[in-house]
Amino acid sequence: MPADKKLPVTEARTPKALSAVARQQLLLINGLLDEVGRNYLARLRREITELVRCLEKKQAGPGFSRRELKDLRGILKQIAHLQINPERGRRKDLKKIDSLIGELQSTIERW
């Protein structure tokens, strides 16, 4: 795993130099935001794809037991109760999706 990225610290003294360094640091953070966002979304998409794959495998195999059918109903209920507002672009909505995926993984892993 790559090491954490750290922003360089500078010893600029004049207001103009400090402003230039702050601008440079903000541009670096902007780039880091893009990278972290891409990686985060890619991980969530992989996890969703794996959940779909598990459901398809189970459906193609011996089928679902009574307990698994009950779990499936619970999964559908959890998904139906997901309340997010994508237009707002809030972290808490991403967290809700991430949490839901984790809960669904826990449920399906018991099978």
Coordinates of C-alpha atoms in Angstrom, one line a residue:
M1 CA 0.0 0.0 0.0
P2 CA 1.4 3.4 -0.9
A3 CA 2.4 5.8 1.8
D4 CA 0.1 8.6 2.9
K5 CA 0.6 11.7 0.8
K6 CA 1.8 14.7 2.8
L7 CA 1.8 18.3 1.7
P8 CA 5.2 20.1 1.8
V9 CA 5.6 22.7 4.5
T10 CA 7.2 26.0 3.5
E11 CA 8.9 28.8 5.4
A12 CA 7.7 31.7 3.2
R13 CA 7.8 35.0 5.0
T14 CA 6.2 37.7 2.9
P15 CA 2.4 38.0 2.4
K16 CA 2.8 37.5 -1.3
A17 CA 4.9 34.4 -0.9
L18 CA 2.5 33.0 1.7
S19 CA -0.4 33.6 -0.6
A20 CA 1.4 31.9 -3.5
V21 CA 2.2 28.9 -1.2
A22 CA -1.4 28.7 0.0
R23 CA -2.7 28.7 -3.5
Q24 CA -0.3 26.0 -4.5
Q25 CA -1.3 23.9 -1.5
L26 CA -5.0 24.3 -2.3
L27 CA -4.4 23.1 -5.9
L28 CA -2.6 20.1 -4.5
I29 CA -5.5 19.3 -2.2
N30 CA -7.8 19.7 -5.2
G31 CA -5.8 17.0 -7.0
L32 CA -5.9 14.8 -3.9
L33 CA -9.6 15.2 -3.6
D34 CA -10.0 13.9 -7.2
E35 CA -7.8 10.9 -6.5
V36 CA -9.5 10.0 -3.2
G37 CA -12.9 10.4 -4.7
R38 CA -12.1 8.2 -7.7
N39 CA -10.7 5.5 -5.5
Y40 CA -13.6 5.7 -3.0
L41 CA -16.2 5.4 -5.7
A42 CA -14.2 2.6 -7.4
R43 CA -14.2 0.6 -4.2
L44 CA -17.9 1.1 -3.6
R45 CA -18.7 0.0 -7.2
R46 CA -16.5 -3.1 -6.8
E47 CA -18.3 -4.0 -3.6
I48 CA -21.7 -3.5 -5.2
T49 CA -20.6 -5.7 -8.2
E50 CA -19.5 -8.4 -5.8
L51 CA -22.9 -8.3 -4.0
V52 CA -24.6 -8.7 -7.4
R53 CA -22.3 -11.5 -8.3
C54 CA -23.0 -13.3 -5.0
L55 CA -26.8 -13.0 -5.5
E56 CA -26.5 -14.3 -9.1
K57 CA -24.4 -17.2 -8.0
K58 CA -26.8 -18.1 -5.2
Q59 CA -29.8 -17.9 -7.6
A60 CA -28.1 -20.0 -10.2
G61 CA -27.1 -22.6 -7.6
P62 CA -29.2 -24.5 -5.2
G63 CA -31.5 -21.6 -4.5
F64 CA -32.3 -19.8 -1.3
S65 CA -33.2 -21.2 2.1
R66 CA -36.0 -19.8 4.2
R67 CA -33.5 -17.8 6.2
E68 CA -31.9 -16.4 3.1
L69 CA -35.2 -15.5 1.7
K70 CA -36.0 -13.6 4.9
D71 CA -32.6 -11.9 4.6
L72 CA -33.4 -10.9 1.0
R73 CA -36.6 -9.3 2.1
G74 CA -34.6 -7.4 4.7
I75 CA -32.1 -6.3 2.1
L76 CA -34.9 -5.0 -0.1
K77 CA -36.4 -3.2 2.9
Q78 CA -33.0 -1.6 3.7
I79 CA -32.5 -0.5 0.1
A80 CA -36.0 1.0 0.0
H81 CA -35.4 3.0 3.2
L82 CA -32.2 4.6 1.9
Q83 CA -32.9 8.3 1.9
I84 CA -30.4 10.4 0.1
N85 CA -30.5 13.6 -1.9
P86 CA -27.9 13.2 -4.7
E87 CA -28.3 16.8 -5.9
R88 CA -26.9 18.1 -2.6
G89 CA -23.6 16.1 -3.0
R90 CA -23.2 15.6 0.8
R91 CA -20.7 13.4 2.5
K92 CA -23.4 12.0 4.8
D93 CA -25.2 10.6 1.7
L94 CA -22.0 8.8 0.6
K95 CA -21.6 7.5 4.2
K96 CA -25.2 6.2 4.1
I97 CA -24.5 4.3 0.9
D98 CA -21.2 3.0 2.2
S99 CA -22.9 1.8 5.5
L100 CA -25.7 0.2 3.5
I101 CA -23.2 -1.7 1.4
G102 CA -21.4 -2.9 4.5
E103 CA -24.6 -4.1 6.1
L104 CA -25.6 -6.0 2.9
Q105 CA -22.1 -7.6 2.7
S106 CA -22.5 -8.8 6.3
T107 CA -25.9 -10.3 5.6
I108 CA -24.8 -12.1 2.4
E109 CA -21.6 -13.3 4.0
R110 CA -23.7 -15.3 6.5
W111 CA -25.0 -17.4 3.6

